[in-house]
Short mmCIF file of C-alpha atoms in Angstrom, two decimals:
data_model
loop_
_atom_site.label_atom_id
_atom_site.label_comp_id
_atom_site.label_asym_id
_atom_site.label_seq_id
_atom_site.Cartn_x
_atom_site.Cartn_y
_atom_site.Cartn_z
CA UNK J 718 -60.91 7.75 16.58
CA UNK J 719 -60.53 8.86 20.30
CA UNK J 720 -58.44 5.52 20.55
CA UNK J 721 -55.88 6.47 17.59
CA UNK J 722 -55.81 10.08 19.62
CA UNK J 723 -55.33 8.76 22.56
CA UNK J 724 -52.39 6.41 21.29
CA UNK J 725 -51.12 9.43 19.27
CA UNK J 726 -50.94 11.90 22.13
CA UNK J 727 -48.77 8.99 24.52
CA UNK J 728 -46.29 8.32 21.29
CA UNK J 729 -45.80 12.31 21.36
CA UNK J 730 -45.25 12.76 24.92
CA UNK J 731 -42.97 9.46 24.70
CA UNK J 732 -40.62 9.63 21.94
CA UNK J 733 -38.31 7.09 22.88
CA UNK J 734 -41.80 4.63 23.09
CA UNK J 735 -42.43 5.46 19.48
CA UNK J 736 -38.89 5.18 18.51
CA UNK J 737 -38.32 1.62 19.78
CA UNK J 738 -41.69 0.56 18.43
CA UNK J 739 -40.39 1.72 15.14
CA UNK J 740 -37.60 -0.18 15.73
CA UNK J 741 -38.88 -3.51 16.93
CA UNK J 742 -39.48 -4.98 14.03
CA UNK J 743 -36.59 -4.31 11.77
CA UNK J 744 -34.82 -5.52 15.09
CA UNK J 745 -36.52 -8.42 15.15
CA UNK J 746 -35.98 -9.35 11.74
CA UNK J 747 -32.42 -8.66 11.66
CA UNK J 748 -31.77 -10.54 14.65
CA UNK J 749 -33.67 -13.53 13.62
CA UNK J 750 -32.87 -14.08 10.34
CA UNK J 751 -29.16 -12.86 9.90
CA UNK J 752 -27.37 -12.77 13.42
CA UNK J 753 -29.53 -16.44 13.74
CA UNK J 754 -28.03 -17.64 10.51
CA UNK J 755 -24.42 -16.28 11.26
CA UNK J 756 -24.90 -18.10 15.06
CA UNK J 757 -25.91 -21.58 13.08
CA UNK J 758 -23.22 -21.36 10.84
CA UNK J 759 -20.15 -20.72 13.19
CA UNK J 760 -22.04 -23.38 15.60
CA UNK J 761 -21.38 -25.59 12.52
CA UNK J 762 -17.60 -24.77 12.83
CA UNK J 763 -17.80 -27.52 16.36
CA UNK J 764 -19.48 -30.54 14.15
CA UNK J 765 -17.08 -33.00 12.99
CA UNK J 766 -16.38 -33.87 9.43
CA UNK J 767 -15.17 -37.31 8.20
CA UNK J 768 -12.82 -37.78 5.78
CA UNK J 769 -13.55 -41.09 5.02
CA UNK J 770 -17.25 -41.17 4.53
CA UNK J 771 -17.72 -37.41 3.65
CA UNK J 772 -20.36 -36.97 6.19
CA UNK J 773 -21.37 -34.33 8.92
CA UNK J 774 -21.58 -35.41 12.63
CA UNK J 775 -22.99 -33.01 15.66
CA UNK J 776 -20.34 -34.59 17.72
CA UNK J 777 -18.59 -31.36 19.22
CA UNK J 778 -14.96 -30.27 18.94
CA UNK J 779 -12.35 -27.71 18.31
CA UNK J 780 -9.94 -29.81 15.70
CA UNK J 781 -11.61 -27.26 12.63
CA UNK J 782 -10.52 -23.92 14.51
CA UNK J 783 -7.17 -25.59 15.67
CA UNK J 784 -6.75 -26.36 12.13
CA UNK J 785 -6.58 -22.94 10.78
CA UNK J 786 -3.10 -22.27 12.23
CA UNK J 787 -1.61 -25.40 10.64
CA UNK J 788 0.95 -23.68 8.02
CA UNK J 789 -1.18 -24.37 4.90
CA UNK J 790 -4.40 -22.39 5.98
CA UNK J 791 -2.30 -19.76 7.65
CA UNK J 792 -0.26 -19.01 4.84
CA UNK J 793 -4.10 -18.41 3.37
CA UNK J 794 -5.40 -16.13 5.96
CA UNK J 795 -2.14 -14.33 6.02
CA UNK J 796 -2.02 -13.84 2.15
CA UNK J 797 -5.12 -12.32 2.18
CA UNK J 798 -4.66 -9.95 4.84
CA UNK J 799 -1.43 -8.78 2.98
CA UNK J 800 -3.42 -8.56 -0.22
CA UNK J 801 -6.54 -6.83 1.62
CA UNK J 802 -3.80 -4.42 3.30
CA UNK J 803 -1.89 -3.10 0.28
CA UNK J 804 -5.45 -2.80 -1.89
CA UNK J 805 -6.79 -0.48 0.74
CA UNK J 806 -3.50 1.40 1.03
CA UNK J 807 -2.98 1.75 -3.02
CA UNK J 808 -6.74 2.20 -3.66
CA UNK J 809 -6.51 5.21 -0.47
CA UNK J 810 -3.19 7.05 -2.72
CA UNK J 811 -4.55 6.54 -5.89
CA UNK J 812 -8.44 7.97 -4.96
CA UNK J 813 -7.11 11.14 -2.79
CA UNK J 814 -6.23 12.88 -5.50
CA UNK J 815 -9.35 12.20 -7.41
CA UNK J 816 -11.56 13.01 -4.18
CA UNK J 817 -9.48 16.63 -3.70
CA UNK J 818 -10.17 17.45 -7.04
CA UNK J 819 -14.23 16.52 -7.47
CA UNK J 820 -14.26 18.43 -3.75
CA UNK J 821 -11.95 21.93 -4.19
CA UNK J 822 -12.54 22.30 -8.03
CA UNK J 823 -15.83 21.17 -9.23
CA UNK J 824 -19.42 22.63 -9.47
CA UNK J 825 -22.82 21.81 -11.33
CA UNK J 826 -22.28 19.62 -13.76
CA UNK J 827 -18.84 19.22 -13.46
CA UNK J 828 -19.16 17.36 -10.38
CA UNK J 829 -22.27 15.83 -11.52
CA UNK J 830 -20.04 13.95 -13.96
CA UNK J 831 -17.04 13.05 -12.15
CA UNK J 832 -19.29 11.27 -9.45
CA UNK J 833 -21.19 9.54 -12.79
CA UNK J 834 -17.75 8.63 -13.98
CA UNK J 835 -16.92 7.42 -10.72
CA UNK J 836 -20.02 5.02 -9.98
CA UNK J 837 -20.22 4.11 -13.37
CA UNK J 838 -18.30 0.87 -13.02
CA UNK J 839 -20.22 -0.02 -10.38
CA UNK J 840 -23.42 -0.47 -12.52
CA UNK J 841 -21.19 -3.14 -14.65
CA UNK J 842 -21.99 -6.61 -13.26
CA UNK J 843 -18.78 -7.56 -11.48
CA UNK J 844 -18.40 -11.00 -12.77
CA UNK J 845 -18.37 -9.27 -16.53
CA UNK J 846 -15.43 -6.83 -15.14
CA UNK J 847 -13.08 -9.45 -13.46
CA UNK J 848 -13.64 -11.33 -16.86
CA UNK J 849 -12.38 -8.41 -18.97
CA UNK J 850 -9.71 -7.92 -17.04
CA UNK J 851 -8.24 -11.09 -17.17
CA UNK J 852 -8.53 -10.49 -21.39
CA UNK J 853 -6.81 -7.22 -20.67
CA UNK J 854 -4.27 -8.84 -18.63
CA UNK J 855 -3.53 -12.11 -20.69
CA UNK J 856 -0.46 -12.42 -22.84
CA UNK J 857 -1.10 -10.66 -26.01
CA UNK J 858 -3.61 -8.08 -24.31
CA UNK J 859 -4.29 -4.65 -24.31
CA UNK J 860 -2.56 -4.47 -21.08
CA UNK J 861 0.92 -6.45 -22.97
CA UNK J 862 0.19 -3.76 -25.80
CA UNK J 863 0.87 -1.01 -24.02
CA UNK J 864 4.09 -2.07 -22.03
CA UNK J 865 5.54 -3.06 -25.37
CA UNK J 866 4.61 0.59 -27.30
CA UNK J 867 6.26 1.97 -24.34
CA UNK J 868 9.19 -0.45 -24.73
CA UNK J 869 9.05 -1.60 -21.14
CA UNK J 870 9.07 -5.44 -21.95
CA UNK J 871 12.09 -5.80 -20.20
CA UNK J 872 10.56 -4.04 -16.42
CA UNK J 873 7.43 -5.97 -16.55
CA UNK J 874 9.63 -9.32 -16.96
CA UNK J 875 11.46 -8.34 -14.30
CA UNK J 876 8.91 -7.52 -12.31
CA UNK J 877 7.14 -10.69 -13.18
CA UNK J 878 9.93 -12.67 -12.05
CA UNK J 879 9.90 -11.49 -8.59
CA UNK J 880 8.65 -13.76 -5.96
CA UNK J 881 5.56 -13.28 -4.75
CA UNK J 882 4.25 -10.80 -6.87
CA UNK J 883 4.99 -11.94 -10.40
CA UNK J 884 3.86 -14.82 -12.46
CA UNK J 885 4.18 -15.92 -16.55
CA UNK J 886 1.83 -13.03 -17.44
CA UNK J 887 -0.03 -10.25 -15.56
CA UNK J 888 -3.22 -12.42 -15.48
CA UNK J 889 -1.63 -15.00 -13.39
CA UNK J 890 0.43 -13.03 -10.95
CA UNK J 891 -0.51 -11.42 -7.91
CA UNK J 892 -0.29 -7.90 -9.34
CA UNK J 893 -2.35 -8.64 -11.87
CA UNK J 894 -5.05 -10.01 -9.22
CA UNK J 895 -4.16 -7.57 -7.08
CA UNK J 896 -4.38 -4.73 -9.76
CA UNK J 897 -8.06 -5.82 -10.60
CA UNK J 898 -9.02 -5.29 -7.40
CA UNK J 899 -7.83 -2.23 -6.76
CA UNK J 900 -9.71 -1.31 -10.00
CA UNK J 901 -12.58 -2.76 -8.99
CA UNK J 902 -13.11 -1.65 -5.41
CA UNK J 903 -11.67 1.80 -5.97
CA UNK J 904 -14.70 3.95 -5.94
CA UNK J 905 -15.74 2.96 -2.25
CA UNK J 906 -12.62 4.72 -1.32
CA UNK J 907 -13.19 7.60 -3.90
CA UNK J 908 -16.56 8.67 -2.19
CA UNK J 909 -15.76 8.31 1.76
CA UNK J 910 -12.90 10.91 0.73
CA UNK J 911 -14.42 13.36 -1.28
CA UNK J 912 -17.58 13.57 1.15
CA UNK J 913 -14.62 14.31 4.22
CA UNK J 914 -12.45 16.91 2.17
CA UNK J 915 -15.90 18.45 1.15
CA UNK J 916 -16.58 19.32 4.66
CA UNK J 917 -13.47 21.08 5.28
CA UNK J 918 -14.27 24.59 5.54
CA UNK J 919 -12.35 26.89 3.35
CA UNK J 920 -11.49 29.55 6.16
CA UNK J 921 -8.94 26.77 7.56
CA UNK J 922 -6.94 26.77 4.50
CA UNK J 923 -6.99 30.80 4.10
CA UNK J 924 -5.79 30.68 8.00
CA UNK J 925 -2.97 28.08 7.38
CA UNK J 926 -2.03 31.03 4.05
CA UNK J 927 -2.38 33.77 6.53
CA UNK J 928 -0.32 32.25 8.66
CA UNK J 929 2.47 31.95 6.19
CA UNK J 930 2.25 28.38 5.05
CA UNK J 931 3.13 27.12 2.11
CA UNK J 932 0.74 24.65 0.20
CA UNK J 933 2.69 21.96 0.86
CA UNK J 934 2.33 22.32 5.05
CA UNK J 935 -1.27 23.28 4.28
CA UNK J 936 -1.58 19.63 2.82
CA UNK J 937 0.84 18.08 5.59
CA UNK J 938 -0.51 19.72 8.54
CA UNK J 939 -4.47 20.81 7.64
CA UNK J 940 -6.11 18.77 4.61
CA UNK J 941 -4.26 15.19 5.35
CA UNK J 942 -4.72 15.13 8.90
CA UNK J 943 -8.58 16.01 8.70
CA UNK J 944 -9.53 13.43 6.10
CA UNK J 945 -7.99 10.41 7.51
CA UNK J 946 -11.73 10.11 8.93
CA UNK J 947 -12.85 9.57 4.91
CA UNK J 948 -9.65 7.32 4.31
CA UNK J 949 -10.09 5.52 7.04
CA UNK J 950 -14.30 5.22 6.31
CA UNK J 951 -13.16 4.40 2.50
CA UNK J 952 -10.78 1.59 4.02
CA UNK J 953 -13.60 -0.41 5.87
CA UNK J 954 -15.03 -1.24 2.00
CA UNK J 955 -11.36 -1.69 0.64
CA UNK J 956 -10.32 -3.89 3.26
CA UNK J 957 -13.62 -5.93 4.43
CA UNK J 958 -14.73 -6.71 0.60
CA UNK J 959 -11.20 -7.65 -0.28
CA UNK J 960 -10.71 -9.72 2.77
CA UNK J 961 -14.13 -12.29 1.66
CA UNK J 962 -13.96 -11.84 -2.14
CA UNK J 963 -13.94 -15.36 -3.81
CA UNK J 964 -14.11 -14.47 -7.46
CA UNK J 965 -11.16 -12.08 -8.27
CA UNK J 966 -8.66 -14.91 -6.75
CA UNK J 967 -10.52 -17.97 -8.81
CA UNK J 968 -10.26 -16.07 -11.86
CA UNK J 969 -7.01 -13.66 -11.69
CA UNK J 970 -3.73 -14.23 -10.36
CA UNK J 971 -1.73 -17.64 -9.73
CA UNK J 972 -2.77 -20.91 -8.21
CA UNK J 973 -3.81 -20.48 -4.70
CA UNK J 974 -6.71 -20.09 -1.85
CA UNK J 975 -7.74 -16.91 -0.68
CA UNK J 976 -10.23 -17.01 2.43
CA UNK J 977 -13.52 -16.38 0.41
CA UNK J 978 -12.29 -19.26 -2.16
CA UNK J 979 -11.65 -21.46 0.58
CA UNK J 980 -14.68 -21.53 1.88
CA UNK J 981 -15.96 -22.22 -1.43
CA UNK J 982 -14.28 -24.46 -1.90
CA UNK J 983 -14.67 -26.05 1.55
CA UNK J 984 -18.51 -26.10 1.55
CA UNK J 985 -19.45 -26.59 -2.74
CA UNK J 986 -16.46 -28.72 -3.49
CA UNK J 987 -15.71 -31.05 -0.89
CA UNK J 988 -18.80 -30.27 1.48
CA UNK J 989 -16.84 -29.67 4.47
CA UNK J 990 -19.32 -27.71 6.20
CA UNK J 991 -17.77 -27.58 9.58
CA UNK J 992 -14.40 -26.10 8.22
CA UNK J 993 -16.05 -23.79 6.30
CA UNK J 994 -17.71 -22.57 9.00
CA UNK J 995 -14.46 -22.43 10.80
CA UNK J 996 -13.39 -20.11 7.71
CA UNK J 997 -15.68 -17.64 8.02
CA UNK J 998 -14.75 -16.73 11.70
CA UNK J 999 -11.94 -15.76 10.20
CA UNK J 1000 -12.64 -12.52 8.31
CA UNK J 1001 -15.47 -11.96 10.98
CA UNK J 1002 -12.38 -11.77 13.64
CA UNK J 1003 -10.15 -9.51 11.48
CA UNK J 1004 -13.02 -6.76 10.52
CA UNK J 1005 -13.81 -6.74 13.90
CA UNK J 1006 -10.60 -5.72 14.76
CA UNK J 1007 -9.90 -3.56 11.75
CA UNK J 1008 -13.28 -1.73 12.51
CA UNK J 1009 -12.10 -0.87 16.27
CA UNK J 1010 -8.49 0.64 14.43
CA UNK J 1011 -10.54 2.70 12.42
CA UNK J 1012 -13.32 3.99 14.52
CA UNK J 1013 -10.54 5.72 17.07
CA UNK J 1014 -9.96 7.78 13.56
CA UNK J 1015 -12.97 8.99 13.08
CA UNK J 1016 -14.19 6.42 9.86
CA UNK J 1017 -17.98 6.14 12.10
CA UNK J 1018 -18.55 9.89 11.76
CA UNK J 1019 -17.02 9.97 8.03
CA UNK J 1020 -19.36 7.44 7.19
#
């Protein structure tokens, strides 16, 4: 017992001892198992892979990283940063108003069930959701139903016949893919949002009315400003979970590779381990620059 004292009274008089021995092995762990995995697999992005016999060789080069500017796998890395891009930006205008609401307007159980309504899709499995939408989507859906009671037939066809974002139905265009994952990814924005515009304190907004502004500068100039640290927290989720989805592209949308698929496809299909591995330096690059955007706007302390 004098021991466990003794030990006791130098962890008190040390904190930052017993912090890092708290720490050490969650540390350890982390570092071991997933940064040591994530090492090994982009080391596997230098082997060589042979067309011919299908087989892996530890003979060293840079051919698979070269290879991901020839025009084919750009045109996949930059399709997905467009579509990872516009999700984040449509899923930040369509949550705001969602998040203002549930934060200015809401108490007890009021807000109890707008955040149930909001995380509710997330306790769908996500498989079962992308499915559904590509019944909602298909030609003769729910989706078809409503655009013809509204008799806009003739929009959607047009916009279905414009390049790059149409298709022969919603379920194989890009806005159909890229509504589904707006859909899908739009309560990580929704929360991030509502948590920053809840922290605002109300005297700022009587000050801006005291002041003589209208609502509309109040917006502009006080509410928008000070939660671009929850958009821009929200957009880390949006953008990063976009950016390495595989499913959403395999099952929605036209013909065509997105990063995550590709690496699928890389590793299961042809078992191309080495450009694979190549692949997922890819996303690893872009959220690490995405992440160092964000952070000069506050998303860390929104977080």
């Amino acid at each position: 017992m004098s021991a466990l004292r003794g030990l006791a009274d130098v962890l008190y008089r040390r904190p930052n001892l017993y912090l890092a021995l708290l720490l050490i092995p969650p540390l350890t762990w982390f570092g071991a198992i997933y940064l040591g995995s994530l090492l090994n697999l982009l080391w596997q992005g230098f082997y060589t892979f042979d067309d011919f016999t299908m087989a892996v060789t530890p003979d060293l080069t840079l051919g698979n990283f070269a290879a991901l500017f020839n025009p084919s796998n750009f045109d996949i890395i930059l399709r997905t940063l467009c579509m990872a891009v516009a999700v984040s930006l449509a899923s930040a205008v369509l949550a705001f108003p969602i998040a203002y609401y549930m934060a200015r307007y809401t108490r007890g159980k009021t807000k109890a069930f707008f955040y149930i309504a909001v995380m509710m899709p997330m306790w769908a499995s996500y498989i079962v959701k992308t499915y559904a939408w590509t019944l909602l989507l298909a030609k003769g859906g729910v989706a078809q139903w409503f655009v013809h009671q509204l008799h806009l037939d003739a929009l959607l066809q047009a916009v279905l016949t414009v390049p790059g974002v149409g298709g022969s139905t919603l379920s194989t265009s890009h806005l159909g893919r890229f509504m589904v994952f707006v859909y899908i990814w739009l309560p990580f924005m929704i929360l991030p949002i509502q948590a920053s515009l809840e922290r605002l304190p109300p005297s700022l907004l009587q000050a801006s009315a005291d002041l003589g502004a209208r609502p509309g500068q109040t917006f502009m100039q006080v509410i928008l400003p000070l939660s671009i640290p929850g958009i821009a927290a929200g957009s880390i989720f949006t953008f990063s979970l976009t950016l390495g989805d595989f499913i959403v592209p395999q099952l929605v949308g036209p013909p065509g590779y997105f990063i995550g698929s590709m690496v699928y496809a890389q590793q299961g299909a042809i078992g191309n381990m080495p450009m694979a591995a190549a692949f997922t330096l890819v996303p690893i690059v872009l959220i690490a620059l995405y992440l160092s955007i964000v952070k000069r706007l506050g998303a860390f302390d929104a977080l």
